[in-house]
PDB file of C-alpha atoms in Angstrom:
ATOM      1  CA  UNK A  84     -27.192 -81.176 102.667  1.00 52.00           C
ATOM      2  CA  UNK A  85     -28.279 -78.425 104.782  1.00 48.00           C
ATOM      3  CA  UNK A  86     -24.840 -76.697 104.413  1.00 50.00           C
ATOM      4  CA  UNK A  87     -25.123 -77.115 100.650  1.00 52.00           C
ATOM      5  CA  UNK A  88     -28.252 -75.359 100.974  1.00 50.00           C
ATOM      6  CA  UNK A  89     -27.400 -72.739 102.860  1.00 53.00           C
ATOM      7  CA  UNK A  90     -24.272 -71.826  99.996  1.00 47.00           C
ATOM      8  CA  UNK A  91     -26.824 -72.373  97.602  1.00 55.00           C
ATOM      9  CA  UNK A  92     -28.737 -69.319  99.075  1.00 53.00           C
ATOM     10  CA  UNK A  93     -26.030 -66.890  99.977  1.00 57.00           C
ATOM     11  CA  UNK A  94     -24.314 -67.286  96.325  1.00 59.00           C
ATOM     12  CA  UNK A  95     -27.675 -66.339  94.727  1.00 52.00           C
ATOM     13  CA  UNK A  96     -27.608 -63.550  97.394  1.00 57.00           C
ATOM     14  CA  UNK A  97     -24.711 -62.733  96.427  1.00 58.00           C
ATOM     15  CA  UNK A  98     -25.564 -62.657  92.837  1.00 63.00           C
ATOM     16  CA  UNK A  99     -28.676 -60.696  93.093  1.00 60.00           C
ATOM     17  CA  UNK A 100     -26.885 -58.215  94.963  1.00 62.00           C
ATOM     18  CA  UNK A 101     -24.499 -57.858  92.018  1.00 63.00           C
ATOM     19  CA  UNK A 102     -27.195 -57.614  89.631  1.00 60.00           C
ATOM     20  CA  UNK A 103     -28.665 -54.577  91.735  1.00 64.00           C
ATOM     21  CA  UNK A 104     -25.343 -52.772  91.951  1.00 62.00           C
ATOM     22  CA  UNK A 105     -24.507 -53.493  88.591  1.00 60.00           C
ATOM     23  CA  UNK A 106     -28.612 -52.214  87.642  1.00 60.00           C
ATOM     24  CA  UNK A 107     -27.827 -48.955  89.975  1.00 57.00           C
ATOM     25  CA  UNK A 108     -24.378 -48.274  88.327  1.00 55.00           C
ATOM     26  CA  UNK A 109     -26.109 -48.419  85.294  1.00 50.00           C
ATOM     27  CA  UNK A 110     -28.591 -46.393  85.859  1.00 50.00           C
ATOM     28  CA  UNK A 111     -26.232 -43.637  87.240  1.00 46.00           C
ATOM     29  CA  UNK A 112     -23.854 -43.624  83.960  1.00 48.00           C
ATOM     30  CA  UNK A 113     -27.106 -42.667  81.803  1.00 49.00           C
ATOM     31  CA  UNK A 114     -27.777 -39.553  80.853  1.00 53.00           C
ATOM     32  CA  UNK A 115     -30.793 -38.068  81.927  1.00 50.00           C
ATOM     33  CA  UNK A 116     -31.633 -37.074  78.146  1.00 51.00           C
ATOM     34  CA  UNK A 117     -29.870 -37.491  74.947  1.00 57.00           C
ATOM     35  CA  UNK A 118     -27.099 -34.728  73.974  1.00 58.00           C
ATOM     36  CA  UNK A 119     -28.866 -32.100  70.737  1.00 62.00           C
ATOM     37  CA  UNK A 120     -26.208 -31.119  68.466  1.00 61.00           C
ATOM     38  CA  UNK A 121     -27.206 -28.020  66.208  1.00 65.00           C
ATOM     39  CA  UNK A 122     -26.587 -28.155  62.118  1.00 64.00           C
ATOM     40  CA  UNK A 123     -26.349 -25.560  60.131  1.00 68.00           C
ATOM     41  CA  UNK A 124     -24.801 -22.004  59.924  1.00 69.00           C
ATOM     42  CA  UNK A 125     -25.369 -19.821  62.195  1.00 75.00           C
ATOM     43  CA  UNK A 126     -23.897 -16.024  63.564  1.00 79.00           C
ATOM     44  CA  UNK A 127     -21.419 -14.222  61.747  1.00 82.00           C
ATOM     45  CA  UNK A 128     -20.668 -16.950  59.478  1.00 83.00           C
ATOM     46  CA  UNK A 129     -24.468 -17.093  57.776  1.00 83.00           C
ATOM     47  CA  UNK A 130     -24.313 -13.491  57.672  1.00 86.00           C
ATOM     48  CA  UNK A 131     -21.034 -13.624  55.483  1.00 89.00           C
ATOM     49  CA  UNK A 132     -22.867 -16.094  53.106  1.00 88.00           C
ATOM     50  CA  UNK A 133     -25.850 -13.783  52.538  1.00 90.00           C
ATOM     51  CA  UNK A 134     -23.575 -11.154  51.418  1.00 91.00           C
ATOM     52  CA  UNK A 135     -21.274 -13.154  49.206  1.00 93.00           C
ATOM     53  CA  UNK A 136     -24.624 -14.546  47.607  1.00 93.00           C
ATOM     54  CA  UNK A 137     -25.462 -10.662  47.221  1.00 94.00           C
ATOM     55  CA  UNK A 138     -22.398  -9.237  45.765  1.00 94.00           C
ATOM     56  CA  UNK A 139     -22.596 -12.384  43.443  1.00 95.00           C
ATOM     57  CA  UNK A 140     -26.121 -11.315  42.334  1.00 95.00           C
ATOM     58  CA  UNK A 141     -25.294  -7.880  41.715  1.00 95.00           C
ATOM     59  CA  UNK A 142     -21.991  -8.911  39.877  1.00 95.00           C
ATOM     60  CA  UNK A 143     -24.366 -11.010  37.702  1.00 96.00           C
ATOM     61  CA  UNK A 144     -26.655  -7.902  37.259  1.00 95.00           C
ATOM     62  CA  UNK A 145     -24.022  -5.555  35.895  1.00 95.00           C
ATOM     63  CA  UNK A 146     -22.441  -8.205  33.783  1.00 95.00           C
ATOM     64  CA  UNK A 147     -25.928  -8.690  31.995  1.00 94.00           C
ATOM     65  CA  UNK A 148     -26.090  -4.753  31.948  1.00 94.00           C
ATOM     66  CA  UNK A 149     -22.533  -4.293  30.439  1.00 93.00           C
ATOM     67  CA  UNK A 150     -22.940  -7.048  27.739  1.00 91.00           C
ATOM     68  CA  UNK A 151     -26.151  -5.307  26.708  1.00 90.00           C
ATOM     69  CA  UNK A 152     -24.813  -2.188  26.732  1.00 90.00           C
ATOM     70  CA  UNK A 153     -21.938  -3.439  24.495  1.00 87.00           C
ATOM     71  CA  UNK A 154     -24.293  -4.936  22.127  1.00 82.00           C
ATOM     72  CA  UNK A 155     -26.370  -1.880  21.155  1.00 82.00           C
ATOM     73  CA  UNK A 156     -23.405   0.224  21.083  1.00 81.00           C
ATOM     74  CA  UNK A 157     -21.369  -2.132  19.010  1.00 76.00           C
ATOM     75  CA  UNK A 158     -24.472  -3.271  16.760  1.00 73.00           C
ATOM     76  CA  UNK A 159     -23.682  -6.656  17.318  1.00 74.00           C
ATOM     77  CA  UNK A 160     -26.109  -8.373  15.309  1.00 72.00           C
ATOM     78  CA  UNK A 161     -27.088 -11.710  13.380  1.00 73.00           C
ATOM     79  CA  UNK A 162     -28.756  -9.456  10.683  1.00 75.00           C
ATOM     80  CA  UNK A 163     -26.254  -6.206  10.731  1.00 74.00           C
ATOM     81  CA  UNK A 164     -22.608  -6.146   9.949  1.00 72.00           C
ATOM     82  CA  UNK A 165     -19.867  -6.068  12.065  1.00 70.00           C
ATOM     83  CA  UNK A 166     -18.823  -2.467  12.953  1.00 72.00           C
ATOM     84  CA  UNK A 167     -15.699  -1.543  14.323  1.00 77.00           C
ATOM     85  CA  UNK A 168     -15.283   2.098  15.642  1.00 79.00           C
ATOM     86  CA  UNK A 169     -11.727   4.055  16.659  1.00 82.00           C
ATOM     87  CA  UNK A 170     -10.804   7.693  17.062  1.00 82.00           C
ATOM     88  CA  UNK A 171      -7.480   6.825  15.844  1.00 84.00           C
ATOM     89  CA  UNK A 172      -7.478   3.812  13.882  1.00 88.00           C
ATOM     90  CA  UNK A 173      -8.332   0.328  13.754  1.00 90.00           C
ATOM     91  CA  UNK A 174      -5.437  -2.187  13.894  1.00 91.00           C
ATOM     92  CA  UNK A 175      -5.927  -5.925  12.793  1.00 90.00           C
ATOM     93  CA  UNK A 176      -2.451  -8.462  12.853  1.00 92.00           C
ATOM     94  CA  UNK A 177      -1.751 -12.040  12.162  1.00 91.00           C
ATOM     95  CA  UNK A 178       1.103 -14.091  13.699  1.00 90.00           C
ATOM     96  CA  UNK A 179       2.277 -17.561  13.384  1.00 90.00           C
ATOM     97  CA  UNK A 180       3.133 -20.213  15.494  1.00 89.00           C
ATOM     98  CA  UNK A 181       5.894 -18.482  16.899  1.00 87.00           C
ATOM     99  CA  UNK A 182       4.674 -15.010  17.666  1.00 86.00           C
ATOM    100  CA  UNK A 183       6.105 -13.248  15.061  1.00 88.00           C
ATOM    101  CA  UNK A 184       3.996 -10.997  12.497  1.00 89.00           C
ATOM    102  CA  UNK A 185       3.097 -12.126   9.379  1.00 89.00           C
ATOM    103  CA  UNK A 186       0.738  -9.490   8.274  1.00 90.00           C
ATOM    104  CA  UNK A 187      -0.894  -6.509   9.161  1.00 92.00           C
ATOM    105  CA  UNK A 188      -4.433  -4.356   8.048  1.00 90.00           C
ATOM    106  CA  UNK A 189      -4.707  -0.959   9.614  1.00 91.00           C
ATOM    107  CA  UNK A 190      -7.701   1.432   8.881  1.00 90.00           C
ATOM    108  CA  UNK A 191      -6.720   5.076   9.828  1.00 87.00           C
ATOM    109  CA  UNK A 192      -8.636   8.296   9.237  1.00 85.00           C
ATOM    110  CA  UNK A 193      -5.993   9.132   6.445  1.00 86.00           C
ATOM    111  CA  UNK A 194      -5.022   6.184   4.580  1.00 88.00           C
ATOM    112  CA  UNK A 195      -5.731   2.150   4.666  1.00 89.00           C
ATOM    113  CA  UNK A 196      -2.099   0.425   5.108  1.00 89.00           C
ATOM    114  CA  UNK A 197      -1.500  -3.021   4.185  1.00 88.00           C
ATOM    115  CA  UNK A 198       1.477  -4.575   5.375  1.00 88.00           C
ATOM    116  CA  UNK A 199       1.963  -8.657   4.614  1.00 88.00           C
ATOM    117  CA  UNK A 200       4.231 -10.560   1.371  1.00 88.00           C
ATOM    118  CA  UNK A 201       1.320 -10.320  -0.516  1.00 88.00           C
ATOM    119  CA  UNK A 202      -2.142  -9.002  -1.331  1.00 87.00           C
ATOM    120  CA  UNK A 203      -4.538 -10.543  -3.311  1.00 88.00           C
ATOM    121  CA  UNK A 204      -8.203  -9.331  -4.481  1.00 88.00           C
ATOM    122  CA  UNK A 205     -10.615 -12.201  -5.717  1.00 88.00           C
ATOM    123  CA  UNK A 206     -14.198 -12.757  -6.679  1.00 87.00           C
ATOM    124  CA  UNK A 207     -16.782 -12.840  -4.437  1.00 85.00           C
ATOM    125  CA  UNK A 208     -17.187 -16.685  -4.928  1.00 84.00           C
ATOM    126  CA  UNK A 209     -13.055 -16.571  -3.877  1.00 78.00           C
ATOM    127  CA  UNK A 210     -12.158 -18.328  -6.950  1.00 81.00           C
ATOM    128  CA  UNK A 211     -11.021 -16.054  -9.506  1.00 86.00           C
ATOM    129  CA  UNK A 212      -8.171 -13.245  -8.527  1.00 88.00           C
ATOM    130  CA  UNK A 213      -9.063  -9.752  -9.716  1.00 89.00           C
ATOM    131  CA  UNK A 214      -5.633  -7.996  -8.388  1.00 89.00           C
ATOM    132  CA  UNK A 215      -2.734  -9.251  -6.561  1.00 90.00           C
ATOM    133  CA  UNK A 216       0.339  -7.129  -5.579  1.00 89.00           C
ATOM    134  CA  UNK A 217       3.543  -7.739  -3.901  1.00 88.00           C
ATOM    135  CA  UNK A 218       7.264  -6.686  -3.623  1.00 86.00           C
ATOM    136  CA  UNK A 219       8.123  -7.017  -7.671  1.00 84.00           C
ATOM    137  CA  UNK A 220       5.121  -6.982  -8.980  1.00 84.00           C
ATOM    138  CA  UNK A 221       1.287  -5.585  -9.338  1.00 84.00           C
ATOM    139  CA  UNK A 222      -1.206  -7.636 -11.383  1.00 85.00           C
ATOM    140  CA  UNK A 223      -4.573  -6.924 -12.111  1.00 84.00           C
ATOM    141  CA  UNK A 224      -6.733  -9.669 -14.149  1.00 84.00           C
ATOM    142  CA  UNK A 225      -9.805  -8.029 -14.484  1.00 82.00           C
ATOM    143  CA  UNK A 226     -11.626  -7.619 -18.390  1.00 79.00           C
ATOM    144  CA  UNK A 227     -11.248  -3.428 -17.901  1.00 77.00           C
ATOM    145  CA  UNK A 228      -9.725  -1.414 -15.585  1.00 78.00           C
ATOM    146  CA  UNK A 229     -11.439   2.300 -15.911  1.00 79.00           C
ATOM    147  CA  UNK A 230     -10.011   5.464 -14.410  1.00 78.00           C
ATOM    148  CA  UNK A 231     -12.570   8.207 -14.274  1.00 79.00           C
ATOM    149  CA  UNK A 232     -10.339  11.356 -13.307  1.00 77.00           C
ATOM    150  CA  UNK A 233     -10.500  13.804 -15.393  1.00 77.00           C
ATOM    151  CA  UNK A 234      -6.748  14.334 -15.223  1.00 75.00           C
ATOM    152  CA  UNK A 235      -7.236  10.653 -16.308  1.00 77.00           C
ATOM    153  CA  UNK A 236      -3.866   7.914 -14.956  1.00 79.00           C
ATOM    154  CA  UNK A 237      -0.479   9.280 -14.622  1.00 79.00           C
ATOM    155  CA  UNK A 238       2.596   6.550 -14.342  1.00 78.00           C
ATOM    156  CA  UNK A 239       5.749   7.390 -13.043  1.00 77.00           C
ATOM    157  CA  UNK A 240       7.498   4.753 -15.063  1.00 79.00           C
ATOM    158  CA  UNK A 241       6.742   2.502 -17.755  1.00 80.00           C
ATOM    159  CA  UNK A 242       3.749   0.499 -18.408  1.00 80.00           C
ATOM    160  CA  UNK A 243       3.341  -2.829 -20.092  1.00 80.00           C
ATOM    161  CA  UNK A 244      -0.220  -4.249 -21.115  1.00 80.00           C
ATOM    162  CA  UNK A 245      -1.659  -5.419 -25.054  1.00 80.00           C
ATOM    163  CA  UNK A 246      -4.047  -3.089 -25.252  1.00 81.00           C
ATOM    164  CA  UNK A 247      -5.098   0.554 -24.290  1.00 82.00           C
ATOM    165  CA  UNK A 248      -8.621   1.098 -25.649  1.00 80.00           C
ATOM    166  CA  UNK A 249     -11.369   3.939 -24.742  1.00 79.00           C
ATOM    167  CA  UNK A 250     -15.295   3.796 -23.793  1.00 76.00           C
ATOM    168  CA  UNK A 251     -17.330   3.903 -26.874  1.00 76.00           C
ATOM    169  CA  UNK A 252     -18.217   7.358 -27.927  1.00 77.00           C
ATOM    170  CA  UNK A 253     -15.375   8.589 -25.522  1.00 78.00           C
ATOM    171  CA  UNK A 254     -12.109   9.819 -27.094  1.00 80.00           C
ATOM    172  CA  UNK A 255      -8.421   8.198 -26.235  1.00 81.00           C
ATOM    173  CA  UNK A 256      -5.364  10.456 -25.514  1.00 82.00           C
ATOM    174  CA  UNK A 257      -1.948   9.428 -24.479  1.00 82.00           C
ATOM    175  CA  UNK A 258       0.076  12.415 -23.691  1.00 81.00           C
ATOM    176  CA  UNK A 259       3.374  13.304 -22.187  1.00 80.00           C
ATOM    177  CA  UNK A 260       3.318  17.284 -21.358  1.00 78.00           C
ATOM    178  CA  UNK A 261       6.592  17.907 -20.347  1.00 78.00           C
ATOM    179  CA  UNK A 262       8.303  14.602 -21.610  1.00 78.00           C
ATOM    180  CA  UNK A 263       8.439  12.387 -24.349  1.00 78.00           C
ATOM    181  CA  UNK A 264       5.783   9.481 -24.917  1.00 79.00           C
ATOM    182  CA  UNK A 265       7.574   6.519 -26.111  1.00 81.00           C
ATOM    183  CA  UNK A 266       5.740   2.899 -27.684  1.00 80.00           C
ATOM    184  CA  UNK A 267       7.668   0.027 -28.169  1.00 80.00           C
ATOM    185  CA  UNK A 268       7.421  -3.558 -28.871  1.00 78.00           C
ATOM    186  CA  UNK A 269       9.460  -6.640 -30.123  1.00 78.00           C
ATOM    187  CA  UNK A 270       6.910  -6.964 -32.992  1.00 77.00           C
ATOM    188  CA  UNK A 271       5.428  -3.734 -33.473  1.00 77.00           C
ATOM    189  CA  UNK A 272       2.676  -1.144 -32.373  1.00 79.00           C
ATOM    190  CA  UNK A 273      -0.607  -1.027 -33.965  1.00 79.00           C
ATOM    191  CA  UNK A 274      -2.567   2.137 -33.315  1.00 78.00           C
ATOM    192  CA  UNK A 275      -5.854   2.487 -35.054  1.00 77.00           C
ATOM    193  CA  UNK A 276      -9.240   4.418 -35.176  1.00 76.00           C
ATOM    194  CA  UNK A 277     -11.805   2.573 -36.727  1.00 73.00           C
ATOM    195  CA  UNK A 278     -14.590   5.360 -36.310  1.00 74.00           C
ATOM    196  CA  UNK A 279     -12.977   8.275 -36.360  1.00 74.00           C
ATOM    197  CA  UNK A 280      -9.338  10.643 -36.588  1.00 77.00           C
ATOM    198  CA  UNK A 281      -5.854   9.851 -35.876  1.00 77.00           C
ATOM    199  CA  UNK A 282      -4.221  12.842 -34.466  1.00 78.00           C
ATOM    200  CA  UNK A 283      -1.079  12.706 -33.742  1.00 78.00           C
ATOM    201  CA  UNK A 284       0.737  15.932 -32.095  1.00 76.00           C
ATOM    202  CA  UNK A 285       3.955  17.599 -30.542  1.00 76.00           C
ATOM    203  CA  UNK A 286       4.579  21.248 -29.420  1.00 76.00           C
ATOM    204  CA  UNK A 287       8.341  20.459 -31.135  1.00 76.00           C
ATOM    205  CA  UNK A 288       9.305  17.832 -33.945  1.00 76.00           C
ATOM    206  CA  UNK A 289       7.362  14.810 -34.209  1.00 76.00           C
ATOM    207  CA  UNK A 290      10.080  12.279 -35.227  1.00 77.00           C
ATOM    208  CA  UNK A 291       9.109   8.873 -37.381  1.00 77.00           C
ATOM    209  CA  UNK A 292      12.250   6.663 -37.066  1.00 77.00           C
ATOM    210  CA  UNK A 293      12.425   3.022 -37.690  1.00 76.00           C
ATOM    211  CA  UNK A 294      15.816   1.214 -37.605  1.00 77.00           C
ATOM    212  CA  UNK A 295      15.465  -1.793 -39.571  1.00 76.00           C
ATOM    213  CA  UNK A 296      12.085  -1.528 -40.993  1.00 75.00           C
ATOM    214  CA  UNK A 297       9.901   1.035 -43.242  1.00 75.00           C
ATOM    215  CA  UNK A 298       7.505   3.302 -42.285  1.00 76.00           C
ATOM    216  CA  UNK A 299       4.903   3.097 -44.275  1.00 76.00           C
ATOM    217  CA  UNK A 300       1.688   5.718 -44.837  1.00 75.00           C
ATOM    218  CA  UNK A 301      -1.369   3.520 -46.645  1.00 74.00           C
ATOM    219  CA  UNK A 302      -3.924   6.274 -47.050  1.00 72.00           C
ATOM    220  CA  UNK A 303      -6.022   7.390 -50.169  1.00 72.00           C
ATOM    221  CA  UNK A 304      -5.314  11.010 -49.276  1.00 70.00           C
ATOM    222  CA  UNK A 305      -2.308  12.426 -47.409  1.00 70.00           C
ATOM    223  CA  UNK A 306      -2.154  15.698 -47.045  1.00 71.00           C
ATOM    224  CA  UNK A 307       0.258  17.882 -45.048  1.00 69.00           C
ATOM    225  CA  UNK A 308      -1.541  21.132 -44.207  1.00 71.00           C
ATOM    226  CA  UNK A 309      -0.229  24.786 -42.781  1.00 70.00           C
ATOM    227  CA  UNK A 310       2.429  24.558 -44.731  1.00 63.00           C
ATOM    228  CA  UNK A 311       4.074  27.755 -46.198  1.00 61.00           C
ATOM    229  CA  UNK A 312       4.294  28.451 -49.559  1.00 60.00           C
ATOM    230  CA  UNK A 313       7.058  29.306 -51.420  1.00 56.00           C
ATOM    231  CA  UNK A 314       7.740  32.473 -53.512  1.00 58.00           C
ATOM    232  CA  UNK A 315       9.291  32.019 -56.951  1.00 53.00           C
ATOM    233  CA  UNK A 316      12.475  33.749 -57.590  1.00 55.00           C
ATOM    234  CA  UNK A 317      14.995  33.370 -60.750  1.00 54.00           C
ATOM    235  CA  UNK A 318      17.850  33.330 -58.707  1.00 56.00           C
ATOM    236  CA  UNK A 319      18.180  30.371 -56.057  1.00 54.00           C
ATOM    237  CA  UNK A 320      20.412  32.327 -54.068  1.00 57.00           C
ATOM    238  CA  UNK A 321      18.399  35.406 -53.403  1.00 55.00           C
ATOM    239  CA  UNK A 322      15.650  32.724 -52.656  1.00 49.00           C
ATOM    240  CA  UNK A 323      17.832  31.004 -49.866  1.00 50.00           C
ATOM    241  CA  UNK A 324      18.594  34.465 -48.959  1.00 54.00           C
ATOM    242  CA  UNK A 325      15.142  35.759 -48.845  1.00 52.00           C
ATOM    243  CA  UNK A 326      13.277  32.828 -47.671  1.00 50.00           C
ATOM    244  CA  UNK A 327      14.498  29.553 -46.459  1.00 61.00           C
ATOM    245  CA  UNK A 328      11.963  27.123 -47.394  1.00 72.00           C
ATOM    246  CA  UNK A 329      12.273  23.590 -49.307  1.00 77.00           C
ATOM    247  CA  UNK A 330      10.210  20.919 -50.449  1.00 79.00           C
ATOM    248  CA  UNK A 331       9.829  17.597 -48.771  1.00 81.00           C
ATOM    249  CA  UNK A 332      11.228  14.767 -51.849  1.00 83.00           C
ATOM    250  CA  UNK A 333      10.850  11.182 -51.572  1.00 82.00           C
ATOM    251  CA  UNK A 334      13.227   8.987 -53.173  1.00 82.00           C
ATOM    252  CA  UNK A 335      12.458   5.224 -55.092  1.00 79.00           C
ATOM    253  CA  UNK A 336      14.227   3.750 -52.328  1.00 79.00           C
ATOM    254  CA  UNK A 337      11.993   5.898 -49.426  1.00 75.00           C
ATOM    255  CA  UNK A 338      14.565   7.890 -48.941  1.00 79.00           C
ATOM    256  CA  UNK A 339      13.500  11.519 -47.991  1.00 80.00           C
ATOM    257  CA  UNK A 340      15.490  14.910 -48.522  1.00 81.00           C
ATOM    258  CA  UNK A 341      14.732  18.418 -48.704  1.00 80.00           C
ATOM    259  CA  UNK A 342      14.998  20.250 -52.296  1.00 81.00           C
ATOM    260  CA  UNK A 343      14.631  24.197 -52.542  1.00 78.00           C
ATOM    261  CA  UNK A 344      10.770  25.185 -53.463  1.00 74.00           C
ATOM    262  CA  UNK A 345      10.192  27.132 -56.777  1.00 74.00           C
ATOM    263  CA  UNK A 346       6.582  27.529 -58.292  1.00 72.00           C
ATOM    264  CA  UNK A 347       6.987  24.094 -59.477  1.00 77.00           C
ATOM    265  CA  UNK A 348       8.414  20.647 -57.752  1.00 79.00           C
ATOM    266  CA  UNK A 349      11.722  20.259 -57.784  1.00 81.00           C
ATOM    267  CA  UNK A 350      12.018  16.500 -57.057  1.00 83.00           C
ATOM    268  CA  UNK A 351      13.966  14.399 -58.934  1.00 78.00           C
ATOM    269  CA  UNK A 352      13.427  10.650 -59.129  1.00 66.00           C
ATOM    270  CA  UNK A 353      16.870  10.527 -60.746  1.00 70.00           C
ATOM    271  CA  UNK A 354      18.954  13.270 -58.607  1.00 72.00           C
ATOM    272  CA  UNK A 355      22.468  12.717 -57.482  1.00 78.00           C
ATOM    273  CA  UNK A 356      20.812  11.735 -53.378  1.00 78.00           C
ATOM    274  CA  UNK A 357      18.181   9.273 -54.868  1.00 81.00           C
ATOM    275  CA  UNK A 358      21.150   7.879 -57.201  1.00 78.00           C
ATOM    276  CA  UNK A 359      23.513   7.411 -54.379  1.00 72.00           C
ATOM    277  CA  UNK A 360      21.588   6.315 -51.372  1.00 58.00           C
TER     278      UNK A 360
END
């Protein structure tokens, strides 16, 4: 028993004496105070972000200024139109889907080119076309087309449309000064003055020719004037020799020939021409 004891005493000895080494090994292994670990930037580095955050707010700055700038030059407006300004010109294109150019508007300080398959004018509700224009072709729907020059329209080539009609109280004249002026039409060409003269004029012969038809003169007074008059003479060939002059005759038919002028007329109804026309 005693020795049991004794063991008893020395293990817890023993054990105590572990617990105090293992206390004081403990106690040497901690710190004296707990490590303090900075956050944040700091030096050269938070330097570098103040200036980035800088340059970024002066970028910002000019931007602003710029875009103003732009505006009031530009008048960019929601009330004012849309102005575009060039020295030279001003260029707009369209493409398709595969680059290529489909049409082109360019405003230049001598002329307006239009360059595309074809042009159209309409309305300005968009529904009804007022001109279009392409490679064969130019078409203009509108009631009256007016051309105020005083030189008035001048066509290179020929012109097709129903009807050619002046302003009221204004006077209509188709001339050709160094050409001919021709009219034509399947059906025929009506040309009328309801208020006023006819006048119909050429610096050479003014030639009435119809190929199938008649031309026909429905007037209650025709007169021809300036016309020369003859002088009488007994012998018709001192009279041709004299002075060549003749009278216009109309035949039954409407066939016309010339006839020597006396004092008198010298048409026949029933000469030799009349008879055998």
């Amino acid at each position: 028993m005693e020795q049991s004891a004794t063991l008893d005493i020395e293990t817890l000895k023993i054990t105590q004496q572990q617990f105090i080494l293992a206390s004081q090994s403990l106690h040497l292994q901690r710190p004296g105070c707990d490590a303090v670990y900075p956050v944040g930037l700091y030096g050269w580095r938070k330097r570098c972000l103040y200036f980035f955050l800088l340059l970024l707010l002066v970028t910002m700055i000019v931007n602003m200024a710029l875009t103003v700038w732009i505006i009031k030059v530009m008048n960019f407006s929601v009330d004012s139109l849309l102005v575009l300004r060039s020295e030279k010109n001003v260029t707009l294109n369209a493409r398709n889907n595969h680059g290529q150019l489909t049409g082109q508007l360019t405003v230049g300080p001598e002329a307006v080119e239009a360059q595309c398959q074809r042009l159209e004018v309409r309305s300005r509700d968009g529904g009804r076309l007022l001109f279009t224009a392409d490679e064969e072709e130019v078409i203009m729907t509108t009631e009256k087309f007016t051309v105020t020059g005083s030189e008035g329209a001048v066509f290179g080539h020929s012109v097709e449309t129903p009807l050619i009609q002046a302003r009221a109280s204004e006077d209509l004249k188709l001339e050709s000064p160094t050409r001919t002026l021709t009219m034509e039409a399947p059906r025929g060409v009506e040309v009328s003055a309801a208020n006023g003269p006819l006048k119909v004029s050429g610096r050479k012969d003014l030639q009435l020719e119809s190929t199938e038809g008649e031309i026909l003169l429905d007037a209650n007074t025709i007169q021809l004037g300036s016309l020369p008059l003859g002088i009488y003479t007994a012998s018709p060939s001192e009279a041709s020799r004299e002075q060549a002059l003749y009278e216009l005759c109309v035949c039954p038919s409407g066939k016309i020939y010339l006839s020597p002028a006396e004092s008198s007329s010298t048409c026949q109804a029933m000469s030799n021409i009349c008879l055998w026309s």
